[in-house]
Structure formats: structure tokens, C-alpha cells
mmCIF file of C-alpha atoms and ligand atoms in Angstrom:
data_model
loop_
_atom_site.group_PDB
_atom_site.id
_atom_site.type_symbol
_atom_site.label_atom_id
_atom_site.label_comp_id
_atom_site.label_asym_id
_atom_site.label_seq_id
_atom_site.Cartn_x
_atom_site.Cartn_y
_atom_site.Cartn_z
ATOM 1 C CA MET W 1 4.250 -6.403 17.715
ATOM 2 C CA VAL W 2 2.140 -8.446 15.293
ATOM 3 C CA PHE W 3 -1.560 -7.868 14.686
ATOM 4 C CA SER W 4 -4.479 -10.246 14.275
ATOM 5 C CA TYR W 5 -7.872 -10.426 12.606
ATOM 6 C CA ALA W 6 -9.380 -9.278 15.927
ATOM 7 C CA ASP W 7 -7.401 -6.025 15.590
ATOM 8 C CA VAL W 8 -8.797 -5.566 12.078
ATOM 9 C CA ARG W 9 -12.383 -6.151 13.332
ATOM 10 C CA ALA W 10 -11.765 -3.587 16.075
ATOM 11 C CA ALA W 11 -10.613 -1.081 13.430
ATOM 12 C CA VAL W 12 -13.767 -1.460 11.295
ATOM 13 C CA PRO W 13 -16.005 0.970 13.279
ATOM 14 C CA THR W 14 -13.140 3.463 13.674
ATOM 15 C CA VAL W 15 -12.383 3.508 9.966
ATOM 16 C CA SER W 16 -16.005 3.474 8.783
ATOM 17 C CA ARG W 17 -16.830 6.445 11.014
ATOM 18 C CA HIS W 18 -14.570 8.623 8.812
ATOM 19 C CA LEU W 19 -14.208 6.770 5.483
ATOM 20 C CA PRO W 20 -17.016 5.237 3.410
ATOM 21 C CA PRO W 21 -16.236 1.895 1.705
ATOM 22 C CA THR W 22 -14.370 2.490 -1.561
ATOM 23 C CA PRO W 23 -15.949 1.287 -4.815
ATOM 24 C CA MET W 24 -14.921 -1.979 -6.454
ATOM 25 C CA TRP W 25 -15.867 -2.340 -10.139
ATOM 26 C CA SER W 26 -15.313 -4.795 -12.949
ATOM 27 C CA TYR W 27 -14.886 -3.479 -16.520
ATOM 28 C CA PRO W 28 -15.657 -5.723 -19.561
ATOM 29 C CA VAL W 29 -12.979 -4.084 -21.729
ATOM 30 C CA LEU W 30 -10.368 -4.668 -19.030
ATOM 31 C CA ASN W 31 -11.536 -8.256 -18.492
ATOM 32 C CA ALA W 32 -11.208 -8.941 -22.217
ATOM 33 C CA ALA W 33 -7.695 -7.473 -22.286
ATOM 34 C CA VAL W 34 -6.585 -9.585 -19.324
ATOM 35 C CA GLY W 35 -8.552 -12.810 -19.914
ATOM 36 C CA ALA W 36 -9.873 -12.924 -16.338
ATOM 37 C CA THR W 37 -12.697 -11.369 -14.330
ATOM 38 C CA VAL W 38 -10.915 -8.468 -12.678
ATOM 39 C CA HIS W 39 -12.401 -6.521 -9.778
ATOM 40 C CA VAL W 40 -10.596 -3.201 -9.319
ATOM 41 C CA LYS W 41 -10.708 -1.996 -5.706
ATOM 42 C CA HIS W 42 -10.481 1.779 -5.955
ATOM 43 C CA GLU W 43 -8.338 2.956 -3.046
ATOM 44 C CA ASN W 44 -7.284 5.788 -5.346
ATOM 45 C CA THR W 45 -10.610 7.391 -4.308
ATOM 46 C CA GLN W 46 -9.549 7.871 -0.664
ATOM 47 C CA PRO W 47 -9.272 11.511 0.506
ATOM 48 C CA VAL W 48 -5.466 11.259 0.274
ATOM 49 C CA GLY W 49 -5.600 9.175 -2.907
ATOM 50 C CA ALA W 50 -4.218 6.002 -1.288
ATOM 51 C CA PHE W 51 -5.208 3.089 0.978
ATOM 52 C CA LYS W 52 -2.821 4.137 3.751
ATOM 53 C CA ALA W 53 -5.422 6.614 5.055
ATOM 54 C CA ARG W 54 -7.049 3.608 6.779
ATOM 55 C CA GLY W 55 -3.948 2.710 8.781
ATOM 56 C CA ALA W 56 -3.089 6.256 9.841
ATOM 57 C CA LEU W 57 -6.683 6.810 10.935
ATOM 58 C CA ASN W 58 -6.601 3.680 13.086
ATOM 59 C CA LEU W 59 -3.261 4.665 14.654
ATOM 60 C CA LEU W 60 -4.269 8.249 15.473
ATOM 61 C CA ALA W 61 -7.647 7.143 16.852
ATOM 62 C CA SER W 62 -5.894 4.813 19.312
ATOM 63 C CA SER W 63 -2.982 7.069 20.315
ATOM 64 C CA PRO W 64 -3.894 10.729 19.925
ATOM 65 C CA GLY W 65 -2.281 13.650 21.714
ATOM 66 C CA ARG W 66 1.466 13.869 21.899
ATOM 67 C CA GLY W 67 2.267 14.221 18.210
ATOM 68 C CA THR W 68 4.124 11.991 15.777
ATOM 69 C CA VAL W 69 7.298 11.957 13.712
ATOM 70 C CA THR W 70 7.459 9.717 10.672
ATOM 71 C CA TYR W 71 9.270 9.219 7.352
ATOM 72 C CA SER W 72 7.936 8.425 3.911
ATOM 73 C CA THR W 73 8.311 8.828 0.167
ATOM 74 C CA GLY W 74 4.768 10.160 0.006
ATOM 75 C CA ASN W 75 1.517 8.332 0.670
ATOM 76 C CA HIS W 76 2.212 7.318 4.260
ATOM 77 C CA ALA W 77 3.175 10.971 4.800
ATOM 78 C CA GLN W 78 -0.097 12.246 3.345
ATOM 79 C CA SER W 79 -2.076 9.722 5.360
ATOM 80 C CA MET W 80 -0.400 10.647 8.646
ATOM 81 C CA ALA W 81 -0.879 14.357 7.867
ATOM 82 C CA TRP W 82 -4.553 13.831 7.028
ATOM 83 C CA ALA W 83 -5.323 11.731 10.123
ATOM 84 C CA SER W 84 -3.360 14.102 12.385
ATOM 85 C CA HIS W 85 -5.409 16.979 10.994
ATOM 86 C CA LEU W 86 -8.598 15.029 11.746
ATOM 87 C CA PHE W 87 -7.509 14.449 15.369
ATOM 88 C CA ASP W 88 -5.919 17.886 15.750
ATOM 89 C CA THR W 89 -2.492 16.421 16.596
ATOM 90 C CA PRO W 90 0.951 17.715 15.528
ATOM 91 C CA CYS W 91 2.709 15.700 12.813
ATOM 92 C CA THR W 92 6.223 15.964 11.365
ATOM 93 C CA VAL W 93 7.157 14.052 8.224
ATOM 94 C CA VAL W 94 10.723 13.576 6.995
ATOM 95 C CA MET W 95 10.855 12.956 3.230
ATOM 96 C CA PRO W 96 13.741 12.437 0.777
ATOM 97 C CA ALA W 97 14.768 15.732 -0.889
ATOM 98 C CA GLY W 98 13.599 14.474 -4.294
ATOM 99 C CA ALA W 99 10.101 13.471 -3.100
ATOM 100 C CA ASN W 100 7.166 13.913 -5.493
ATOM 101 C CA PRO W 101 6.362 17.662 -5.202
ATOM 102 C CA GLY W 102 2.635 16.999 -5.415
ATOM 103 C CA LYS W 103 2.826 14.701 -2.393
ATOM 104 C CA VAL W 104 4.973 17.214 -0.464
ATOM 105 C CA ALA W 105 2.446 19.975 -1.176
ATOM 106 C CA ALA W 106 -0.434 17.739 -0.080
ATOM 107 C CA VAL W 107 1.296 16.889 3.224
ATOM 108 C CA ARG W 108 1.836 20.588 3.941
ATOM 109 C CA ALA W 109 -1.734 21.408 2.956
ATOM 110 C CA TRP W 110 -3.039 19.035 5.668
ATOM 111 C CA GLY W 111 -1.029 21.097 8.159
ATOM 112 C CA ALA W 112 1.930 18.801 8.829
ATOM 113 C CA THR W 113 5.548 19.959 9.083
ATOM 114 C CA VAL W 114 7.718 18.614 6.242
ATOM 115 C CA VAL W 115 11.481 18.164 6.558
ATOM 116 C CA LEU W 116 13.250 17.312 3.279
ATOM 117 C CA THR W 117 16.576 15.521 3.631
ATOM 118 C CA GLY W 118 18.859 13.029 1.882
ATOM 119 C CA ASP W 119 18.482 11.003 -1.307
ATOM 120 C CA VAL W 120 16.606 7.917 -0.158
ATOM 121 C CA LEU W 121 14.142 6.813 2.504
ATOM 122 C CA ALA W 122 16.931 5.449 4.741
ATOM 123 C CA ASP W 123 18.290 9.018 5.126
ATOM 124 C CA ALA W 124 14.837 10.314 6.033
ATOM 125 C CA GLU W 125 14.414 7.495 8.558
ATOM 126 C CA ALA W 126 17.700 8.318 10.323
ATOM 127 C CA HIS W 127 16.691 11.973 10.623
ATOM 128 C CA ALA W 128 13.200 11.084 11.899
ATOM 129 C CA VAL W 129 14.689 8.858 14.625
ATOM 130 C CA GLU W 130 16.828 11.822 15.705
ATOM 131 C CA LEU W 131 13.865 14.254 15.715
ATOM 132 C CA ALA W 132 11.697 11.884 17.748
ATOM 133 C CA ARG W 133 14.474 11.524 20.316
ATOM 134 C CA GLU W 134 14.840 15.329 20.588
ATOM 135 C CA THR W 135 11.117 16.150 20.797
ATOM 136 C CA GLY W 136 9.795 13.136 22.723
ATOM 137 C CA GLN W 137 7.139 12.621 20.054
ATOM 138 C CA LEU W 138 6.046 9.176 18.893
ATOM 139 C CA LEU W 139 8.227 7.739 16.110
ATOM 140 C CA VAL W 140 5.981 5.965 13.609
ATOM 141 C CA SER W 141 7.697 3.362 11.429
ATOM 142 C CA PRO W 142 5.669 2.903 8.238
ATOM 143 C CA GLY W 143 6.516 -0.811 8.199
ATOM 144 C CA ASP W 144 6.620 -1.966 11.814
ATOM 145 C CA THR W 145 3.648 -0.243 13.517
ATOM 146 C CA PRO W 146 0.833 -2.812 14.033
ATOM 147 C CA GLN W 147 -2.038 -0.272 14.140
ATOM 148 C CA LEU W 148 -1.297 0.605 10.495
ATOM 149 C CA PRO W 149 -1.899 -2.820 8.915
ATOM 150 C CA ALA W 150 -4.786 -3.424 11.353
ATOM 151 C CA GLY W 151 -6.491 -0.342 9.881
ATOM 152 C CA VAL W 152 -5.563 -1.336 6.329
ATOM 153 C CA GLY W 153 -7.177 -4.731 6.921
ATOM 154 C CA THR W 154 -10.593 -3.036 6.733
ATOM 155 C CA LEU W 155 -9.988 -2.762 2.980
ATOM 156 C CA TYR W 156 -9.916 -6.556 2.690
ATOM 157 C CA VAL W 157 -13.019 -6.928 4.849
ATOM 158 C CA GLU W 158 -14.754 -4.711 2.266
ATOM 159 C CA VAL W 159 -13.355 -6.730 -0.672
ATOM 160 C CA LEU W 160 -14.472 -10.091 0.747
ATOM 161 C CA THR W 161 -17.842 -8.771 1.920
ATOM 162 C CA ALA W 162 -18.554 -7.694 -1.668
ATOM 163 C CA HIS W 163 -17.095 -10.880 -3.251
ATOM 164 C CA PRO W 164 -16.701 -13.725 -0.751
ATOM 165 C CA ASP W 165 -15.746 -16.294 -3.400
ATOM 166 C CA LEU W 166 -12.771 -14.640 -5.102
ATOM 167 C CA ASP W 167 -10.041 -16.946 -6.431
ATOM 168 C CA ALA W 168 -7.226 -14.495 -5.735
ATOM 169 C CA ILE W 169 -6.377 -11.034 -4.424
ATOM 170 C CA VAL W 170 -3.281 -9.344 -5.860
ATOM 171 C CA VAL W 171 -1.556 -6.729 -3.691
ATOM 172 C CA PRO W 172 1.398 -4.432 -4.483
ATOM 173 C CA VAL W 173 4.171 -4.407 -1.885
ATOM 174 C CA GLY W 174 6.651 -1.844 -0.586
ATOM 175 C CA SER W 175 7.124 -2.480 3.128
ATOM 176 C CA GLY W 176 4.556 -5.289 2.989
ATOM 177 C CA THR W 177 1.981 -3.985 5.485
ATOM 178 C CA GLY W 178 -0.800 -3.979 2.892
ATOM 179 C CA ALA W 179 -0.098 -7.558 1.859
ATOM 180 C CA ALA W 180 0.185 -8.648 5.509
ATOM 181 C CA ALA W 181 -3.233 -7.094 6.180
ATOM 182 C CA ALA W 182 -4.659 -8.940 3.168
ATOM 183 C CA ALA W 183 -3.158 -12.229 4.323
ATOM 184 C CA VAL W 184 -4.581 -11.952 7.846
ATOM 185 C CA VAL W 185 -8.102 -11.079 6.670
ATOM 186 C CA VAL W 186 -8.177 -13.694 3.904
ATOM 187 C CA GLU W 187 -7.037 -16.388 6.329
ATOM 188 C CA ALA W 188 -10.005 -15.509 8.578
ATOM 189 C CA LEU W 189 -12.730 -14.930 5.970
ATOM 190 C CA ALA W 190 -11.805 -16.836 2.797
ATOM 191 C CA PRO W 191 -8.950 -19.281 3.419
ATOM 192 C CA ARG W 192 -9.246 -20.787 -0.085
ATOM 193 C CA CYS W 193 -8.599 -17.418 -1.763
ATOM 194 C CA GLU W 194 -4.989 -16.893 -2.856
ATOM 195 C CA VAL W 195 -3.098 -13.772 -1.775
ATOM 196 C CA ILE W 196 -0.404 -12.847 -4.273
ATOM 197 C CA ALA W 197 2.100 -10.073 -3.555
ATOM 198 C CA VAL W 198 3.824 -8.025 -6.281
ATOM 199 C CA GLN W 199 6.968 -5.934 -6.190
ATOM 200 C CA SER W 200 9.080 -4.194 -8.821
ATOM 201 C CA SER W 201 12.061 -6.260 -9.957
ATOM 202 C CA ALA W 202 14.104 -3.044 -9.581
ATOM 203 C CA SER W 203 13.425 -2.986 -5.781
ATOM 204 C CA PRO W 204 12.983 -6.631 -4.691
ATOM 205 C CA ALA W 205 13.811 -6.408 -0.947
ATOM 206 C CA ALA W 206 10.445 -7.636 0.362
ATOM 207 C CA HIS W 207 10.249 -10.362 -2.292
ATOM 208 C CA ASP W 208 13.770 -11.611 -1.591
ATOM 209 C CA SER W 209 13.175 -11.421 2.193
ATOM 210 C CA TRP W 210 10.088 -13.607 1.773
ATOM 211 C CA ARG W 211 11.856 -16.132 -0.489
ATOM 212 C CA SER W 212 14.913 -16.389 1.767
ATOM 213 C CA GLY W 213 12.949 -16.464 5.042
ATOM 214 C CA SER W 214 14.613 -13.481 6.725
ATOM 215 C CA PRO W 215 14.532 -9.697 6.164
ATOM 216 C CA CYS W 216 17.332 -8.541 3.853
ATOM 217 C CA THR W 217 18.439 -5.349 2.066
ATOM 218 C CA ARG W 218 18.495 -4.991 -1.721
ATOM 219 C CA PRO W 219 19.178 -2.310 -4.369
ATOM 220 C CA ASN W 220 16.282 0.144 -4.527
ATOM 221 C CA ARG W 221 16.073 1.421 -8.100
ATOM 222 C CA THR W 222 12.408 1.379 -9.047
ATOM 223 C CA ARG W 223 10.851 4.642 -10.206
ATOM 224 C CA VAL W 224 7.563 3.482 -8.632
ATOM 225 C CA GLU W 225 7.331 5.498 -5.417
ATOM 226 C CA GLY W 226 5.046 3.351 -3.266
ATOM 227 C CA LEU W 227 7.149 0.263 -3.989
ATOM 228 C CA ALA W 228 10.557 1.888 -3.423
ATOM 229 C CA THR W 229 11.967 0.240 -0.311
ATOM 230 C CA GLY W 230 15.459 -1.137 0.129
ATOM 231 C CA ARG W 231 14.826 -3.531 3.021
ATOM 232 C CA GLY W 232 12.382 -6.113 4.303
ATOM 233 C CA TYR W 233 10.410 -5.152 7.447
ATOM 234 C CA ASP W 234 10.111 -7.650 10.322
ATOM 235 C CA LEU W 235 6.429 -7.280 11.164
ATOM 236 C CA PRO W 236 4.949 -7.817 7.693
ATOM 237 C CA GLN W 237 7.537 -10.471 6.838
ATOM 238 C CA GLN W 238 6.567 -12.527 9.902
ATOM 239 C CA ILE W 239 2.965 -12.585 8.720
ATOM 240 C CA LEU W 240 3.740 -13.061 5.027
ATOM 241 C CA ARG W 241 5.931 -16.082 5.808
ATOM 242 C CA LYS W 242 2.908 -17.842 7.309
ATOM 243 C CA HIS W 243 0.027 -16.742 5.106
ATOM 244 C CA LEU W 244 1.120 -15.516 1.667
ATOM 245 C CA THR W 245 0.363 -17.785 -1.334
ATOM 246 C CA ASP W 246 3.004 -16.385 -3.674
ATOM 247 C CA PHE W 247 5.189 -13.357 -4.369
ATOM 248 C CA VAL W 248 5.969 -12.227 -7.930
ATOM 249 C CA LEU W 249 8.120 -9.537 -9.543
ATOM 250 C CA VAL W 250 7.209 -7.270 -12.483
ATOM 251 C CA SER W 251 9.293 -4.735 -14.403
ATOM 252 C CA ASP W 252 8.712 -0.995 -14.176
ATOM 253 C CA ALA W 253 7.848 -1.078 -17.907
ATOM 254 C CA ARG W 254 5.052 -3.610 -17.247
ATOM 255 C CA ILE W 255 3.742 -1.346 -14.480
ATOM 256 C CA THR W 256 3.571 1.573 -16.940
ATOM 257 C CA GLU W 257 1.655 -0.656 -19.369
ATOM 258 C CA ALA W 258 -0.816 -1.475 -16.587
ATOM 259 C CA GLN W 259 -1.215 2.237 -15.748
ATOM 260 C CA ARG W 260 -2.148 2.880 -19.395
ATOM 261 C CA LEU W 261 -4.622 0.001 -19.367
ATOM 262 C CA LEU W 262 -6.331 1.328 -16.221
ATOM 263 C CA ALA W 263 -6.559 4.756 -17.865
ATOM 264 C CA THR W 264 -8.032 3.477 -21.122
ATOM 265 C CA SER W 265 -10.263 0.664 -19.851
ATOM 266 C CA ALA W 266 -11.114 1.439 -16.218
ATOM 267 C CA HIS W 267 -11.492 5.246 -16.197
ATOM 268 C CA THR W 268 -8.735 5.330 -13.606
ATOM 269 C CA LEU W 269 -5.621 7.372 -13.082
ATOM 270 C CA ALA W 270 -3.330 5.146 -11.026
ATOM 271 C CA GLU W 271 0.150 5.944 -9.826
ATOM 272 C CA GLY W 272 2.652 3.178 -10.675
ATOM 273 C CA ALA W 273 2.184 1.366 -7.366
ATOM 274 C CA GLY W 274 -1.576 1.485 -7.881
ATOM 275 C CA ALA W 275 -1.193 -0.367 -11.195
ATOM 276 C CA ALA W 276 1.352 -2.972 -10.048
ATOM 277 C CA ALA W 277 -1.285 -5.587 -9.137
ATOM 278 C CA LEU W 278 -2.742 -5.391 -12.639
ATOM 279 C CA ALA W 279 0.803 -5.592 -14.028
ATOM 280 C CA ALA W 280 1.126 -9.029 -12.385
ATOM 281 C CA LEU W 281 -1.940 -10.227 -14.319
ATOM 282 C CA LEU W 282 -0.380 -8.944 -17.552
ATOM 283 C CA GLU W 283 2.948 -10.597 -16.727
ATOM 284 C CA PHE W 284 1.465 -14.024 -15.824
ATOM 285 C CA PRO W 285 -1.741 -14.345 -17.872
ATOM 286 C CA ASP W 286 -1.913 -18.154 -17.687
ATOM 287 C CA ARG W 287 -1.949 -18.123 -13.957
ATOM 288 C CA PHE W 288 -5.068 -15.918 -13.814
ATOM 289 C CA ALA W 289 -6.916 -17.028 -16.991
ATOM 290 C CA GLY W 290 -10.666 -17.430 -16.448
ATOM 291 C CA ARG W 291 -10.414 -16.732 -12.735
ATOM 292 C CA GLU W 292 -12.102 -14.187 -10.480
ATOM 293 C CA VAL W 293 -9.397 -11.817 -9.220
ATOM 294 C CA ALA W 294 -9.360 -8.604 -7.169
ATOM 295 C CA VAL W 295 -6.559 -6.165 -7.946
ATOM 296 C CA ILE W 296 -5.995 -3.416 -5.421
ATOM 297 C CA CYS W 297 -5.573 -0.024 -7.065
ATOM 298 C CA THR W 298 -3.699 1.214 -4.012
ATOM 299 C CA GLY W 299 -3.193 4.839 -5.066
ATOM 300 C CA GLY W 300 -3.697 7.566 -7.638
ATOM 301 C CA ASN W 301 -0.990 10.105 -6.812
ATOM 302 C CA ALA W 302 0.978 9.997 -10.059
ATOM 303 C CA SER W 303 3.904 12.438 -10.249
ATOM 304 C CA PRO W 304 4.227 14.937 -13.135
ATOM 305 C CA ALA W 305 6.986 12.724 -14.614
ATOM 306 C CA GLU W 306 4.717 9.673 -14.477
ATOM 307 C CA LEU W 307 1.865 11.571 -16.114
ATOM 308 C CA ALA W 308 4.175 12.656 -18.936
ATOM 309 C CA GLU W 309 5.365 9.074 -19.464
ATOM 310 C CA LEU W 310 1.781 7.795 -19.688
ATOM 311 C CA ALA W 311 1.058 10.165 -22.545
ATOM 312 C CA VAL W 312 3.931 8.775 -24.699
ATOM 313 C CA PRO W 313 2.973 5.382 -26.133
HETATM 314 C C1 LIG U 1 2.612 2.327 0.314
HETATM 315 C C2 LIG U 1 2.026 1.951 -0.973
HETATM 316 C C3 LIG U 1 2.111 0.634 -1.453
HETATM 317 C C4 LIG U 1 2.860 -0.445 -0.718
HETATM 318 O O1 LIG U 1 2.282 -0.725 0.520
HETATM 319 P P1 LIG U 1 3.120 -1.373 1.705
HETATM 320 O O2 LIG U 1 2.136 -1.534 2.779
HETATM 321 O O3 LIG U 1 4.234 -0.436 2.043
HETATM 322 O O4 LIG U 1 3.658 -2.663 1.190
HETATM 323 C C5 LIG U 1 1.471 0.341 -2.628
HETATM 324 N N1 LIG U 1 0.802 1.282 -3.326
HETATM 325 C C6 LIG U 1 0.707 2.558 -2.910
HETATM 326 C C7 LIG U 1 -0.033 3.541 -3.727
HETATM 327 C C8 LIG U 1 1.311 2.934 -1.714
HETATM 328 O O5 LIG U 1 1.222 4.205 -1.300
#
């Protein structure tokens, strides 16, 4: 069930057929604020506003036809809906009842069926398992499906092709597939580059799973959607245990500060998860001082509540 760098290489032509490389820019005002040379990888410019488009595209390209059932707080849902639309395949997404209305509308607009149920992702997961059993459609776990991180790995091929001598890449984590993809590609292309994962201290399941050496469950209280998971996932954890340099935690308040900084100094509207990597640089400035660092702006789908909070200093 794991994936390798060979799977990422195999995904490159599939992904590049439908998605051009995303821009990666460095901004002097941002660099001055952080005290490091920061390269912002703009996955917020994907057609669904998040990096997960790459993984869904790779999955649907390799297993089209019978239709999928999945569960998500938002960006995985949009990505599955978008890729299913591209391959003309039915897609059902189960989301928590309180999901970001903008993300729900976007999923529906790509033609997927949305089922809203329960308070948290675990409720949506249970319902999706049931639906897949009833319909015979493929159940897609956002955390444990190897084609997803294999597709996401193409992002890190782009990063290291543009800047082969980076000192570190900082990646926000929910389930950990994005960080696992980074770790696999960095190991193959730039083994001296550090890969540093970041999670919200209000939802530390992946962080605590990595520190303790086995997947565990934890309170899930962050307001940052893409990072809101209550358990560690086996597949990414297996890879992170071998290849990750370090895993840090930041507060939700620090993430909001990083969102503001991206808005004012990098012309970028990031959702909270998309600003979490930069938040790690703000939280641990000494660790990154004077170094060459890529931060992955993983998404730009800020909710109305997040947008309102950004406007209040
Ligand atoms: C899903 C998501 C993450 C976390 O990625 P994982 O692969 O689940 O760890 C980070 N940022 C955004 C915008 C996301 O949608």
C-alpha cells in the first residue's frame, strides 16, 4: 500500500497533461519579514485552489469507470469532483454538515453528489463506508490511497527542478499524504534538503503519531480545515517515520498571522492550511535564519469566517 519515487515519476506525464506547473516566487518584503529566502509554491493557483488536484487526477487516470465514494472536509472533495468531471465518472462525497459552504458549492458545481452528515470527518467516513458497500463503488480514503500521494509528489518534482539546492521544504499536514510525497521525492532528488512537517497544536494527531512511532487519535479542535484530522493515517506515517527531518506544531493564531503576511507581502490569499508552512518560519525564526526555504502554499479556499478574521487586525 505504500508508494515510491517510481510511482511519482509515472504520475508526472499524467499530471502535466492536465495541469501546468504552478508558479513558485520569492518576495523581498516577505524575506525581510522572515529573515530567510522564502520560495512560495503557489498550489493555491490550481483549478480547485489546492494541491490535492494532482492526487485525484492521478487516481482517476489509473482507475476510471465505476465511480467513487469519498469523504472530506473540503479540498479532497473538490479535487475528486474535479478529476471525476474530467474523466466523466460518477463521484459521491460525504462531508460534515458544517463544511465550508464555498467548498460544498464548488464540489456540486463540478457535478459530484454531496451528502452532508454528522459533526466531524469521522462521521462522514462511517457514512461513506456504508454508501460504498451499498453501491459497489470504489471507497477512496483521503489518507491511505497510494495513487493520491504519488500524484502529489509531482509538486515536489517541480519544486526541486526549479531549486535543486534548497535547504528545507516546509509542508502543512492533515492526514500526512502531502508530507509523505515530499519526503519520498526529496529522498530521491535532494537527500540533503530537510523536510519539515507542520500541524496545528489544536489537532496534533499526525504529529503525535510520528513522535510516538504509531498512529494515534487526538482531540481535533483546530479551525484550520485542511489540517483538521483526529487520527494518524498508516500509509503516510510509515513513510514519514523513515524520511521526515522534523515535525513542528504552530498555534491557530500564528497561522492567521501567516495568512495576513501572505496577503500583504506575497499578493496571496491563502486559507489557513495554505499559510501553516509560513507560520512555522514565524514560530521558529532561528531555525530558518539565512537559509533557502520552500513553503508550500497548499490552498486558497478561505471560508467566509476566515476572510472576516483576516480583515480584523
Ligand atoms: C489537505 C490539505 C492539507 C493537508 O494535506 P494532507 O495530505 O492531508 O496532510 C494542507 N493544506 C490544504 C490546503 C489542504 O487541502
